[in-house]
Amino acid sequence: MAPFISRRLRKGAATTAVAAAAMAALTASQAPGVVSTDHGDRNQEQRAGEPAPDDTPIDGGSSYHTDLPPLVTPDKPGSSTDLPGLPGGSSIKPEAGIPASVLAAYKKAEAALRESNPGCNLPWQLLAAIGKVESGQARGGNVDAGGTTVSPILGPVLDGNGFALIKDTDGGAYDGDSAHDRAVGPMQFIPSTWASWGRDGNGDGKKDPNNIYDAALAAGSYLCAGGRDLSVKAHLDRAILGYNHSQEYLNTVLSWFEYYKRGTHEVPDGAGVLPANGGSGGGSGSGNKGSGKDGGKGKDQGKGKEENAHTLPKPSDENGNSTPTPTPKPGSGDETPGSPTPKPPTTPPPGTPSGPGKLTAVGARELSATAGTHFARSPQVKAVDAAGKPVAGVRVKYEILGETGARFIGLVRSATVPTGADGTATAPKLHAGEKTGAFTVRATAVGQEVAPVEFAATVKARPVPQADALARLDDKELTAPAGGSFAGPLTVTATNKGKATAGVPVTATMITSAEHPDPADKGPYFLDGAGKPVRTLTALKTDASGQLTLPEIRTGDQTGTFLLRLTTEGGAVLDIELTVTQADAS
């Protein structure tokens, strides 16, 4: 599955021929003569409790960034002597800068695996190379203080059209897509792979593919799987190919790996160099022309509003002709480290829109969803100027406020989206979570003094499953001597319109008689959590197969025939006779 690649070197090569020569020089001693079809050394014994890599690439074969490191040609001015960490170096290459949190995550993962799997010999520079190619180091280190991406980083839809076909495995919880999976986070895990390889790299008790610490440790664990020793070239190649089975991908990762081994330096979060071609594997969306596996043609072009929010500037037009690089806005996080902050023009060019006069809500400001589902519509606002005309390009930040389990796609609490030509900005898809109650979504214009817009959101409880019939699995008579308990499990099945129903609440009560179903004060009983006798249980529910096995039933000291009644909210009633006989005199 060879991706469409735009082989263009930034700042380092004048022609395509030079770029090709640079790639060959960096990878000639590394690229295998034949690409192995074994993605993960599956014939080797796995470590205890560790899943084996499967045939699907870790990122689903998603597109990726194809920028190469600056040329490294010995004895040429401005080449190898400019690399950081080398004697006589005259400057620091911006491309060698890695955002602080991202760099810390790579080194933390290396240290953890050195202790848990010392035979793997994982170098953090390999994680850096993959992170560079997959997401541009979390889009230049666009992470919060805990290392979680500020905005979702999503790969293209894996619907088999140019990429792997992977139907939804997470209910859209990570990628917001309930039909197909998408690669998620700074290391671009598909949800089905994350389910097996997810790790808690920062010790917060959660495994989040959007957190660089968790994602880096998970990626390192995957690369080390199957007893690999990454100091062995064949093992290294197979590990990288397991991420994305492409010779071009292997060569690109190895190029950055060699580059980072020559030296790196730390830059502040948000100040990393963004990839020039903005491949969709880095969360830039799949609408970029000239990037990704289909070159931006066909299904992926301009797809998805949430993807448009992450689109990077394109340095060339659709025909490959160079275009000027847009001047970064001061304080936007896009400035090259060490470069002077550009001065804003004193007079805006003709046609330049002014800042928004206000934000207004589009549609209802009250939202509701059932626990565990997605909200049917996302918050949406419109930016207008003083004359009421729409303003494009305003960065709108959506934040979830309050105690709630609701999250935007990617399981993040905030996301920034620019307004389109019509002045509107739509928040990413919102997942309700399991916690019921009310919370607020606030929309603010970043860097603008305009009033925020708030949306009232409510998560409602799931509807209570109902059953119209209850039946025992067997018809054995329930008889036991006084002072003992009834032998064997008592299991019933709850059905609704003939279909077994899971999660049905069932109440079990010892009653005096069918005609007078008052709670009994003698005879058989259950034990509560504290070991005390009780004759009513309410915290009972059927399992996934619609069945319920009752707790142990004690006989008590009274002999005779007693009645146990089971009821459901849907109107089902089942009476079960319990017979207590005299205790054995012996």
Coordinates of C-alpha atoms in Angstrom, one line a residue:
M1 CA 0.0 0.0 0.0
A2 CA 2.4 2.6 -1.2
P3 CA 1.3 6.1 -0.3
F4 CA 1.4 9.1 -2.6
I5 CA 4.6 11.0 -1.7
S6 CA 5.6 14.5 -2.5
R7 CA 9.4 14.2 -2.4
R8 CA 10.4 17.8 -1.7
L9 CA 13.1 18.9 0.7
R10 CA 12.6 22.1 2.7
K11 CA 15.4 24.6 2.8
G12 CA 18.0 22.0 1.9
A13 CA 17.7 21.1 -1.7
A14 CA 17.3 23.1 -4.9
T15 CA 16.0 20.3 -7.1
T16 CA 14.2 17.0 -7.0
A17 CA 17.4 15.3 -8.0
V18 CA 19.2 16.6 -4.9
A19 CA 16.3 15.5 -2.7
A20 CA 16.5 12.0 -4.1
A21 CA 20.2 12.0 -3.5
A22 CA 19.7 13.1 0.0
M23 CA 17.2 10.3 0.7
A24 CA 19.5 7.8 -0.8
A25 CA 22.5 9.0 1.2
L26 CA 20.6 8.9 4.5
T27 CA 19.0 5.4 3.9
A28 CA 21.3 3.5 1.6
S29 CA 22.8 1.6 4.4
Q30 CA 19.5 1.1 6.2
A31 CA 16.7 0.2 3.8
P32 CA 16.2 -3.5 3.4
G33 CA 16.5 -4.9 -0.1
V34 CA 13.1 -6.5 0.1
V35 CA 10.3 -5.2 2.4
S36 CA 9.4 -7.9 4.8
T37 CA 5.7 -8.9 4.9
D38 CA 6.1 -9.8 8.6
H39 CA 5.0 -6.6 10.4
G40 CA 5.7 -7.7 13.9
D41 CA 8.0 -10.8 14.2
R42 CA 4.9 -12.8 14.9
N43 CA 6.9 -16.1 14.9
Q44 CA 8.8 -15.0 18.0
E45 CA 7.5 -15.8 21.4
Q46 CA 5.6 -12.9 23.0
R47 CA 6.3 -11.6 26.5
A48 CA 3.9 -12.7 29.2
G49 CA 0.6 -10.8 28.9
E50 CA 1.8 -8.9 25.9
P51 CA -0.4 -9.0 22.7
A52 CA 1.3 -9.8 19.4
P53 CA 1.3 -7.2 16.7
D54 CA -1.2 -8.1 14.0
D55 CA -1.2 -7.5 10.2
T56 CA -2.9 -4.1 10.4
P57 CA -0.5 -1.2 10.6
I58 CA -0.6 0.6 13.9
D59 CA -2.0 3.7 12.2
G60 CA -4.1 1.9 9.7
G61 CA -1.9 2.8 6.8
S62 CA -2.9 6.5 7.3
S63 CA -1.1 9.2 5.4
Y64 CA 1.9 10.9 7.0
H65 CA 4.3 13.8 6.8
T66 CA 7.0 13.4 4.1
D67 CA 9.3 16.3 4.9
L68 CA 12.9 15.2 5.1
P69 CA 15.6 16.5 7.4
P70 CA 18.0 19.2 6.1
L71 CA 20.7 17.9 3.8
V72 CA 23.7 16.4 5.5
T73 CA 26.5 16.4 3.0
P74 CA 30.1 16.3 4.3
D75 CA 32.5 19.1 3.2
K76 CA 29.7 21.3 1.9
P77 CA 29.2 24.8 3.4
G78 CA 26.1 25.1 5.5
S79 CA 25.4 21.4 5.8
S80 CA 26.8 19.1 8.4
T81 CA 28.5 21.9 10.3
D82 CA 25.1 23.4 11.0
L83 CA 23.8 20.3 12.8
P84 CA 23.4 20.8 16.6
G85 CA 25.9 19.1 18.9
L86 CA 28.7 18.8 16.3
P87 CA 32.1 20.5 16.9
G88 CA 32.4 23.8 15.0
G89 CA 28.6 24.0 14.5
S90 CA 27.7 27.6 13.5
S91 CA 24.0 27.5 14.1
I92 CA 21.1 25.5 15.5
K93 CA 18.7 24.0 13.0
P94 CA 15.1 24.8 13.9
E95 CA 14.2 21.3 12.6
A96 CA 16.2 19.8 15.3
G97 CA 14.1 21.4 18.0
I98 CA 11.6 19.2 19.9
P99 CA 8.9 20.7 22.1
A100 CA 9.7 20.3 25.8
S101 CA 6.7 18.0 26.8
V102 CA 7.1 15.9 23.7
L103 CA 10.8 15.4 24.3
A104 CA 10.2 14.6 27.9
A105 CA 7.6 12.0 27.0
Y106 CA 10.0 10.2 24.5
K107 CA 12.8 10.1 27.1
K108 CA 10.4 8.9 29.9
A109 CA 9.2 6.1 27.6
E110 CA 12.8 5.1 26.8
A111 CA 13.7 5.0 30.6
A112 CA 10.6 2.9 31.4
L113 CA 11.3 0.4 28.7
R114 CA 15.0 0.2 29.6
E115 CA 13.8 -1.0 33.0
S116 CA 10.9 -3.3 31.9
N117 CA 12.4 -4.6 28.6
P118 CA 16.1 -3.9 28.6
G119 CA 16.8 -6.3 25.7
C120 CA 14.8 -4.0 23.4
N121 CA 17.4 -1.2 23.4
L122 CA 14.8 1.4 22.4
P123 CA 16.4 4.8 21.7
W124 CA 14.1 7.8 22.3
Q125 CA 15.3 9.2 19.0
L126 CA 13.3 6.5 17.2
L127 CA 10.1 7.6 19.0
A128 CA 11.0 11.2 18.0
A129 CA 11.4 10.2 14.3
I130 CA 8.0 8.4 14.3
G131 CA 6.4 11.3 16.2
K132 CA 7.8 13.7 13.6
V133 CA 6.5 11.7 10.7
E134 CA 3.1 10.9 12.2
S135 CA 2.1 14.2 13.7
G136 CA 4.9 16.8 13.4
Q137 CA 5.7 16.2 17.1
A138 CA 2.1 16.7 18.2
R139 CA 1.8 19.6 15.7
G140 CA 4.7 21.5 17.1
G141 CA 4.0 20.6 20.7
N142 CA 0.5 21.9 20.8
V143 CA -0.2 20.1 24.1
D144 CA -1.4 21.3 27.5
A145 CA 0.5 21.2 30.8
G146 CA -0.3 17.4 31.2
G147 CA 0.9 16.5 27.7
T148 CA -2.6 16.1 26.1
T149 CA -3.2 17.6 22.7
V150 CA -5.1 20.9 22.8
S151 CA -7.0 20.0 19.6
P152 CA -7.7 16.5 18.3
I153 CA -5.2 15.0 15.9
L154 CA -7.0 12.7 13.5
G155 CA -6.0 10.8 10.5
P156 CA -8.3 10.2 7.5
V157 CA -11.3 7.9 7.6
L158 CA -10.1 4.3 7.3
D159 CA -12.9 3.3 4.9
G160 CA -10.8 1.3 2.5
N161 CA -10.7 4.1 -0.1
G162 CA -7.0 4.6 -0.4
F163 CA -6.4 3.4 3.2
A164 CA -7.0 0.3 5.3
L165 CA -10.7 -0.7 5.8
I166 CA -11.3 -0.7 9.5
K167 CA -14.9 -0.5 10.7
D168 CA -15.6 1.3 13.9
T169 CA -14.3 -0.4 17.1
D170 CA -14.7 2.4 19.7
G171 CA -18.2 3.7 19.1
G172 CA -16.6 7.0 18.0
A173 CA -15.3 7.7 21.5
Y174 CA -11.8 8.5 20.4
D175 CA -12.3 9.6 16.7
G176 CA -15.9 10.8 16.6
D177 CA -16.7 8.3 13.8
S178 CA -19.1 5.5 14.6
A179 CA -18.8 4.0 11.1
H180 CA -15.1 3.6 10.6
D181 CA -11.9 4.1 12.7
R182 CA -9.4 6.9 12.3
A183 CA -5.9 7.2 13.6
V184 CA -5.8 9.3 16.8
G185 CA -3.4 11.4 18.7
P186 CA 0.3 12.4 18.4
M187 CA 1.5 8.9 17.6
Q188 CA -1.6 8.1 15.4
F189 CA -3.0 4.9 17.0
I190 CA -6.1 3.5 15.5
P191 CA -8.6 2.8 18.3
S192 CA -8.6 -1.0 17.8
T193 CA -4.8 -1.0 18.2
W194 CA -5.0 1.3 21.2
A195 CA -7.3 -1.2 22.9
S196 CA -4.4 -3.7 23.0
W197 CA -1.4 -1.4 23.3
G198 CA -2.6 1.6 25.3
R199 CA -0.4 2.5 28.2
D200 CA -0.5 4.9 31.1
G201 CA 2.7 6.8 30.6
N202 CA 2.2 9.7 33.0
G203 CA 0.7 7.7 36.0
D204 CA -2.7 9.4 36.1
G205 CA -4.6 6.1 36.0
K206 CA -5.8 6.7 32.4
K207 CA -4.7 5.4 29.0
D208 CA -5.3 8.3 26.5
P209 CA -4.0 8.1 22.9
N210 CA -4.2 12.0 22.9
N211 CA -1.7 12.2 25.7
I212 CA 1.9 12.3 24.5
Y213 CA 3.3 10.4 27.6
D214 CA 0.7 7.6 27.2
A215 CA 1.1 7.5 23.4
A216 CA 4.9 7.5 23.5
L217 CA 5.1 4.6 26.0
A218 CA 2.5 2.6 24.0
A219 CA 4.4 3.2 20.7
G220 CA 7.6 2.1 22.4
S221 CA 6.0 -1.0 23.8
Y222 CA 4.7 -1.9 20.3
L223 CA 8.1 -1.4 18.7
C224 CA 9.7 -3.7 21.3
A225 CA 7.1 -6.4 21.0
G226 CA 8.0 -10.0 20.0
G227 CA 11.4 -9.9 21.7
R228 CA 12.8 -7.4 19.2
D229 CA 16.2 -5.9 19.8
L230 CA 16.1 -2.5 18.0
S231 CA 19.9 -2.3 17.9
V232 CA 19.6 -5.1 15.3
K233 CA 18.9 -3.5 11.8
A234 CA 16.4 -6.2 10.7
H235 CA 14.4 -5.9 13.9
L236 CA 14.4 -2.1 13.6
D237 CA 13.1 -2.2 10.1
R238 CA 10.3 -4.6 10.9
A239 CA 9.3 -2.5 13.9
I240 CA 9.0 0.6 11.8
L241 CA 7.1 -1.3 9.0
G242 CA 4.7 -2.5 11.7
Y243 CA 3.7 1.1 12.2
N244 CA 3.0 1.8 8.5
H245 CA 3.9 -0.9 6.0
S246 CA 5.5 1.2 3.3
Q247 CA 9.1 1.4 2.0
E248 CA 8.7 5.2 1.7
Y249 CA 7.6 5.4 5.3
L250 CA 10.5 3.3 6.5
N251 CA 13.0 5.5 4.6
T252 CA 11.5 8.7 5.9
V253 CA 11.4 7.5 9.6
L254 CA 15.0 6.3 9.3
S255 CA 16.1 9.7 7.8
W256 CA 14.7 11.5 10.9
F257 CA 16.1 8.9 13.2
E258 CA 19.6 9.5 11.9
Y259 CA 19.1 13.2 12.0
Y260 CA 18.0 13.3 15.6
K261 CA 20.8 11.0 16.6
R262 CA 23.2 13.7 15.5
G263 CA 21.8 16.1 18.0
T264 CA 18.6 17.9 19.1
H265 CA 17.6 20.7 21.4
E266 CA 14.5 21.5 23.4
V267 CA 12.1 24.2 22.4
P268 CA 9.0 25.5 24.3
D269 CA 5.7 23.6 23.8
G270 CA 3.9 25.1 20.8
A271 CA 7.1 26.4 19.2
G272 CA 8.1 23.3 17.2
V273 CA 8.6 23.5 13.4
L274 CA 5.4 22.4 11.7
P275 CA 5.7 20.0 8.7
A276 CA 5.6 21.9 5.4
N277 CA 3.2 19.6 3.6
G278 CA 0.8 19.0 6.5
G279 CA -0.1 15.4 5.9
S280 CA -3.3 14.2 7.4
G281 CA -1.6 11.8 9.6
G282 CA -0.7 14.8 11.7
G283 CA -4.2 16.0 12.3
S284 CA -4.0 18.5 9.5
G285 CA -7.0 17.0 7.9
S286 CA -7.2 15.1 4.7
G287 CA -8.1 18.1 2.6
N288 CA -4.5 19.2 1.8
K289 CA -3.6 18.9 -1.8
G290 CA -0.5 17.1 -2.5
S291 CA -0.4 15.2 0.7
G292 CA -1.6 11.8 1.9
K293 CA -2.0 8.6 -0.1
D294 CA -4.2 9.9 -2.8
G295 CA -2.6 13.3 -3.2
G296 CA -5.6 15.1 -1.9
K297 CA -7.7 13.9 -4.8
G298 CA -11.0 12.2 -4.4
K299 CA -12.7 11.3 -1.2
D300 CA -10.5 13.1 1.3
Q301 CA -10.2 16.5 -0.2
G302 CA -11.8 19.1 2.0
K303 CA -13.6 16.6 4.1
G304 CA -14.8 17.2 7.6
K305 CA -15.1 20.5 9.5
E306 CA -13.1 19.2 12.4
E307 CA -10.3 18.5 10.0
N308 CA -10.3 22.0 8.5
A309 CA -9.6 23.3 11.9
H310 CA -6.2 21.8 11.9
T311 CA -5.1 22.5 8.3
L312 CA -1.5 23.8 8.0
P313 CA -0.3 26.4 5.5
K314 CA 0.6 24.8 2.1
P315 CA 4.0 25.9 0.8
S316 CA 3.1 25.0 -2.8
D317 CA 0.1 25.2 -5.0
E318 CA -1.7 22.1 -6.5
N319 CA 0.7 22.1 -9.5
G320 CA 3.8 22.1 -7.3
N321 CA 4.7 25.7 -7.8
S322 CA 6.3 27.5 -4.9
T323 CA 4.1 30.0 -3.0
P324 CA 5.2 32.5 -0.3
T325 CA 5.1 31.1 3.2
P326 CA 2.4 33.0 5.2
T327 CA 3.8 35.3 7.8
P328 CA 3.0 33.9 11.3
K329 CA 0.9 36.0 13.6
P330 CA 2.8 37.1 16.8
G331 CA 2.0 34.9 19.7
S332 CA 0.3 32.3 17.5
G333 CA 2.9 29.6 18.3
D334 CA 3.9 29.3 14.7
E335 CA 7.0 31.5 14.8
T336 CA 10.4 29.8 14.1
P337 CA 12.4 29.7 17.4
G338 CA 15.1 32.4 17.4
S339 CA 13.5 34.5 14.6
P340 CA 12.5 38.0 15.3
T341 CA 8.8 38.6 15.9
P342 CA 7.3 40.1 12.8
K343 CA 5.8 43.6 13.2
P344 CA 2.2 43.9 12.3
P345 CA 1.5 46.2 9.4
T346 CA 0.3 49.7 10.4
T347 CA -2.3 49.7 7.6
P348 CA -4.2 46.5 6.7
P349 CA -4.2 45.5 3.1
P350 CA -7.4 46.3 1.2
G351 CA -10.1 43.8 1.8
T352 CA -8.6 42.6 5.1
P353 CA -11.5 41.8 7.5
S354 CA -11.6 43.6 10.8
G355 CA -12.0 41.7 14.1
P356 CA -15.4 40.4 15.1
G357 CA -17.8 42.8 16.7
K358 CA -19.5 39.9 18.5
L359 CA -20.1 36.1 18.5
T360 CA -23.7 34.9 18.2
A361 CA -25.1 31.4 18.7
V362 CA -26.3 29.6 15.7
G363 CA -29.3 27.4 16.5
A364 CA -30.5 26.4 20.0
R365 CA -28.3 27.1 23.0
E366 CA -29.7 24.2 24.9
L367 CA -28.3 20.7 24.1
S368 CA -29.1 17.3 25.4
A369 CA -28.1 13.7 24.9
T370 CA -28.4 10.3 26.6
A371 CA -25.5 9.0 28.6
G372 CA -23.1 7.0 26.5
T373 CA -24.2 8.6 23.2
H374 CA -23.1 11.6 21.0
F375 CA -25.0 14.9 21.1
A376 CA -27.1 15.1 17.9
R377 CA -25.7 18.6 17.2
S378 CA -22.6 20.4 18.1
P379 CA -22.4 24.0 19.5
Q380 CA -22.0 26.5 16.7
V381 CA -21.3 30.3 16.7
K382 CA -21.0 33.0 14.1
A383 CA -18.5 35.9 14.1
V384 CA -19.8 39.1 12.7
D385 CA -18.4 42.7 12.5
A386 CA -20.1 45.9 13.7
A387 CA -22.1 46.0 10.5
G388 CA -23.4 42.4 11.0
K389 CA -21.3 41.0 8.2
P390 CA -19.6 37.6 8.8
V391 CA -15.9 37.5 9.7
A392 CA -13.7 34.6 8.5
G393 CA -10.6 33.2 10.1
V394 CA -11.6 34.0 13.7
R395 CA -10.2 31.3 16.1
V396 CA -13.0 30.2 18.3
K397 CA -12.1 28.1 21.4
Y398 CA -14.8 25.8 22.7
E399 CA -14.4 24.7 26.4
I400 CA -16.3 22.2 28.5
L401 CA -17.0 23.6 31.9
G402 CA -18.3 21.8 34.9
E403 CA -18.3 18.3 36.5
T404 CA -19.1 16.0 33.6
G405 CA -17.8 13.1 31.6
A406 CA -18.6 14.7 28.3
R407 CA -15.7 15.3 25.9
F408 CA -15.1 16.5 22.4
I409 CA -13.7 13.9 19.9
G410 CA -10.3 12.8 21.0
L411 CA -11.5 12.9 24.6
V412 CA -10.4 16.5 25.1
R413 CA -12.2 19.2 27.1
S414 CA -11.3 22.1 24.7
A415 CA -10.8 22.6 21.0
T416 CA -10.1 25.6 18.8
V417 CA -11.8 26.0 15.4
P418 CA -11.5 28.9 12.9
T419 CA -14.6 30.5 11.4
G420 CA -15.3 29.8 7.7
A421 CA -16.2 32.1 4.9
D422 CA -19.7 32.4 6.3
G423 CA -18.3 33.4 9.7
T424 CA -19.4 30.2 11.5
A425 CA -17.3 27.8 13.6
T426 CA -18.8 24.4 14.6
A427 CA -17.4 22.6 17.7
P428 CA -16.1 19.1 17.2
K429 CA -18.6 16.2 17.8
L430 CA -19.4 16.1 21.5
H431 CA -19.7 12.7 23.4
A432 CA -22.0 12.7 26.4
G433 CA -20.0 10.2 28.6
E434 CA -21.7 8.3 31.4
K435 CA -22.1 11.0 34.1
T436 CA -25.6 12.5 34.1
G437 CA -26.3 16.1 34.8
A438 CA -25.8 19.6 33.4
F439 CA -22.6 21.4 32.2
T440 CA -21.7 24.3 30.0
V441 CA -19.9 24.7 26.7
R442 CA -18.3 28.1 26.3
A443 CA -17.2 29.6 23.0
T444 CA -14.7 32.5 23.0
A445 CA -12.9 34.3 20.3
V446 CA -9.2 33.8 20.9
G447 CA -7.3 37.1 21.3
Q448 CA -10.5 39.2 20.8
E449 CA -12.3 41.2 23.4
V450 CA -15.8 40.1 22.6
A451 CA -18.4 38.5 24.9
P452 CA -18.3 34.7 25.0
V453 CA -21.3 32.5 24.1
E454 CA -22.4 29.7 26.4
F455 CA -24.4 26.6 25.6
A456 CA -26.3 24.7 28.3
A457 CA -25.9 21.0 27.9
T458 CA -27.6 18.1 29.8
V459 CA -26.7 14.4 29.9
K460 CA -29.8 12.4 30.6
A461 CA -29.8 8.9 32.2
R462 CA -30.2 6.0 29.8
P463 CA -33.7 4.6 29.5
V464 CA -34.3 1.8 32.0
P465 CA -34.5 -1.5 30.1
Q466 CA -37.8 -3.2 30.6
A467 CA -39.1 -6.8 30.5
D468 CA -42.6 -8.1 30.1
A469 CA -41.8 -11.7 31.1
L470 CA -39.6 -13.6 33.6
A471 CA -38.9 -17.3 33.4
R472 CA -36.7 -19.8 35.3
L473 CA -34.0 -21.7 33.5
D474 CA -35.3 -25.0 35.1
D475 CA -38.4 -26.2 37.0
K476 CA -36.8 -28.0 39.9
E477 CA -38.6 -27.9 43.2
L478 CA -36.7 -25.7 45.7
T479 CA -36.7 -27.6 49.0
A480 CA -34.2 -27.4 51.8
P481 CA -34.2 -28.2 55.6
A482 CA -34.5 -25.5 58.2
G483 CA -31.3 -23.8 59.3
G484 CA -29.6 -24.3 56.0
S485 CA -29.8 -22.8 52.4
F486 CA -31.3 -23.8 49.1
A487 CA -28.8 -25.7 47.0
G488 CA -27.8 -24.7 43.5
P489 CA -28.2 -21.4 41.7
L490 CA -31.6 -19.9 41.0
T491 CA -31.4 -18.3 37.6
V492 CA -34.1 -16.5 35.6
T493 CA -34.2 -14.9 32.1
A494 CA -35.9 -11.5 31.4
T495 CA -37.4 -11.0 28.0
N496 CA -39.2 -8.2 26.3
K497 CA -41.5 -9.1 23.4
G498 CA -39.8 -12.5 23.3
K499 CA -36.2 -11.1 23.2
A500 CA -33.8 -11.6 26.1
T501 CA -33.0 -8.1 27.6
A502 CA -29.8 -7.0 29.3
G503 CA -29.7 -4.6 32.2
V504 CA -33.2 -5.1 33.4
P505 CA -33.6 -4.1 37.0
V506 CA -35.3 -6.9 39.0
T507 CA -36.7 -6.7 42.6
A508 CA -36.7 -9.9 44.7
T509 CA -39.1 -9.9 47.7
M510 CA -40.2 -12.7 50.1
I511 CA -44.0 -12.1 50.3
T512 CA -46.7 -13.5 52.6
S513 CA -49.0 -14.8 49.8
A514 CA -49.9 -14.2 46.1
E515 CA -53.2 -12.7 47.2
H516 CA -51.6 -10.5 49.8
P517 CA -48.1 -9.7 48.5
D518 CA -46.9 -7.9 51.6
P519 CA -43.3 -8.4 52.6
A520 CA -42.8 -11.4 54.8
D521 CA -41.3 -11.1 58.3
K522 CA -40.3 -14.7 58.6
G523 CA -39.1 -17.6 56.5
P524 CA -36.3 -17.7 53.8
Y525 CA -34.1 -14.6 53.5
F526 CA -31.0 -13.2 51.7
L527 CA -27.9 -11.7 53.3
D528 CA -27.1 -8.0 52.6
G529 CA -23.5 -6.7 52.1
A530 CA -23.1 -6.5 55.9
G531 CA -24.2 -10.1 56.4
K532 CA -27.6 -9.2 57.9
P533 CA -30.8 -11.0 56.9
V534 CA -33.0 -9.1 54.4
R535 CA -36.1 -10.3 52.6
T536 CA -36.1 -7.7 49.8
L537 CA -33.3 -7.1 47.2
T538 CA -33.5 -4.2 44.7
A539 CA -30.0 -3.8 43.3
L540 CA -30.4 -6.7 40.9
K541 CA -29.9 -6.5 37.1
T542 CA -29.9 -9.0 34.2
D543 CA -26.5 -9.6 32.6
A544 CA -25.6 -9.2 28.9
S545 CA -27.5 -12.4 28.0
G546 CA -30.6 -11.2 29.8
Q547 CA -30.1 -13.6 32.8
L548 CA -30.0 -13.1 36.5
T549 CA -28.6 -15.5 39.1
L550 CA -30.0 -14.7 42.6
P551 CA -27.7 -14.6 45.6
E552 CA -27.8 -17.5 48.1
I553 CA -31.2 -18.0 49.8
R554 CA -31.1 -19.0 53.4
T555 CA -34.1 -21.1 54.7
G556 CA -34.5 -19.7 58.2
D557 CA -35.9 -21.6 61.1
Q558 CA -39.6 -21.8 60.1
T559 CA -40.9 -24.7 58.2
G560 CA -43.6 -24.6 55.5
T561 CA -44.1 -23.2 52.0
F562 CA -43.0 -19.6 51.3
L563 CA -43.2 -17.4 48.2
L564 CA -40.5 -15.4 46.5
R565 CA -41.7 -12.8 44.0
L566 CA -39.6 -11.3 41.2
T567 CA -40.8 -8.2 39.5
T568 CA -39.6 -5.8 36.8
E569 CA -40.5 -2.2 35.9
G570 CA -41.9 -3.5 32.6
G571 CA -44.6 -5.4 34.4
A572 CA -43.1 -8.9 34.5
V573 CA -44.0 -11.0 37.7
L574 CA -42.7 -14.4 38.6
D575 CA -43.6 -16.2 41.8
I576 CA -41.3 -19.0 43.0
E577 CA -42.3 -21.5 45.8
L578 CA -39.7 -22.2 48.5
T579 CA -40.3 -25.2 50.8
V580 CA -38.6 -25.5 54.1
T581 CA -38.6 -28.9 55.8
Q582 CA -37.7 -30.1 59.3
A583 CA -34.0 -30.2 60.0
D584 CA -32.4 -33.6 60.2
A585 CA -32.6 -34.8 63.8
S586 CA -29.2 -36.5 63.6

